[in-house]
Amino acid sequence: MVQDKQDNGHATEIYINTRPHTWNENKISYSELVALAFPGEPVGEQDTVTVRYSRGHNGNGAGSLTSGHDVSVKKGMVFDVVRTSRS
């Protein structure tokens, strides 16, 4: 999961799918958000995961995040991580 991250000393509360999480880094990646949203649940090839955020910093206060990208974290930031399966 996020074990290789170093604590920067600034714990920030963010919300992922309405659940509060404490984050200790300046940025959070797509893959870290997916892991936090679905702990212990593998995301399969047939799954599509959409990540949207709001209440971020000026300039990127709201938007979406795709695989391989990250976003700067701000206190109270909200992330909606939705998984859908193709049938």
Short mmCIF file of C-alpha atoms in Angstrom, two decimals:
data_model
loop_
_atom_site.label_atom_id
_atom_site.label_comp_id
_atom_site.label_asym_id
_atom_site.label_seq_id
_atom_site.Cartn_x
_atom_site.Cartn_y
_atom_site.Cartn_z
CA MET A 1 0.00 0.00 0.00
CA VAL A 2 1.68 3.25 1.12
CA GLN A 3 4.46 1.86 3.29
CA ASP A 4 7.32 3.47 1.36
CA LYS A 5 6.07 7.02 1.99
CA GLN A 6 7.87 9.18 4.51
CA ASP A 7 5.96 11.21 7.07
CA ASN A 8 6.46 14.92 6.31
CA GLY A 9 5.17 15.87 9.77
CA HIS A 10 2.00 17.47 8.44
CA ALA A 11 -0.99 15.19 8.87
CA THR A 12 -3.88 16.28 6.66
CA GLU A 13 -7.42 14.99 6.90
CA ILE A 14 -8.94 14.08 3.54
CA TYR A 15 -12.15 12.26 2.64
CA ILE A 16 -12.29 9.23 0.35
CA ASN A 17 -15.81 8.04 -0.47
CA THR A 18 -17.08 10.05 2.55
CA ARG A 19 -14.66 8.30 4.97
CA PRO A 20 -12.01 10.44 6.70
CA HIS A 21 -8.36 9.49 6.21
CA THR A 22 -5.19 11.05 7.56
CA TRP A 23 -2.57 11.65 4.87
CA ASN A 24 1.04 12.65 5.66
CA GLU A 25 2.30 13.61 2.21
CA ASN A 26 1.96 16.73 0.05
CA LYS A 27 0.60 14.70 -2.88
CA ILE A 28 -1.50 11.58 -3.35
CA SER A 29 -1.53 9.36 -6.43
CA TYR A 30 -4.29 7.62 -8.30
CA SER A 31 -3.03 4.19 -7.18
CA GLU A 32 -2.79 5.29 -3.53
CA LEU A 33 -6.38 6.55 -3.64
CA VAL A 34 -7.62 3.29 -5.17
CA ALA A 35 -5.80 1.28 -2.47
CA LEU A 36 -7.31 3.44 0.30
CA ALA A 37 -10.80 3.31 -1.20
CA PHE A 38 -10.79 -0.47 -1.64
CA PRO A 39 -8.40 -1.90 1.00
CA GLY A 40 -7.68 -5.58 0.48
CA GLU A 41 -9.88 -5.72 -2.62
CA PRO A 42 -8.03 -6.42 -5.85
CA VAL A 43 -9.00 -4.32 -8.85
CA GLY A 44 -9.32 -6.67 -11.80
CA GLU A 45 -8.84 -6.24 -15.53
CA GLN A 46 -12.60 -6.00 -16.00
CA ASP A 47 -12.80 -3.09 -13.53
CA THR A 48 -12.67 0.59 -14.40
CA VAL A 49 -11.87 3.00 -11.57
CA THR A 50 -12.78 6.68 -11.80
CA VAL A 51 -11.23 9.15 -9.36
CA ARG A 52 -12.71 12.63 -8.99
CA TYR A 53 -11.74 15.26 -6.43
CA SER A 54 -13.03 18.57 -5.10
CA ARG A 55 -12.10 21.18 -2.49
CA GLY A 56 -8.49 21.19 -3.67
CA HIS A 57 -6.03 24.04 -4.13
CA ASN A 58 -6.70 27.05 -6.34
CA GLY A 59 -5.94 26.20 -9.92
CA ASN A 60 -6.82 22.52 -9.49
CA GLY A 61 -9.67 22.75 -6.97
CA ALA A 62 -11.73 20.10 -8.74
CA GLY A 63 -11.05 17.54 -11.40
CA SER A 64 -10.32 13.93 -12.14
CA LEU A 65 -7.23 11.82 -11.70
CA THR A 66 -6.02 9.09 -14.02
CA SER A 67 -3.60 6.22 -13.57
CA GLY A 68 0.01 7.35 -13.22
CA HIS A 69 -0.87 10.85 -11.97
CA ASP A 70 -1.09 12.57 -8.59
CA VAL A 71 -2.55 15.72 -7.07
CA SER A 72 -1.54 18.10 -4.28
CA VAL A 73 -3.42 17.44 -1.05
CA LYS A 74 -5.30 20.09 0.91
CA LYS A 75 -7.06 19.76 4.27
CA GLY A 76 -10.68 18.73 3.78
CA MET A 77 -10.16 17.61 0.19
CA VAL A 78 -12.82 15.20 -1.05
CA PHE A 79 -12.15 12.21 -3.33
CA ASP A 80 -14.79 10.05 -4.97
CA VAL A 81 -13.32 6.74 -6.11
CA VAL A 82 -15.81 4.63 -8.06
CA ARG A 83 -15.19 1.14 -9.41
CA THR A 84 -17.37 -0.30 -12.16
CA SER A 85 -17.14 -3.73 -13.74
CA ARG A 86 -17.73 -4.46 -17.37
CA SER A 87 -19.94 -7.45 -17.94
#
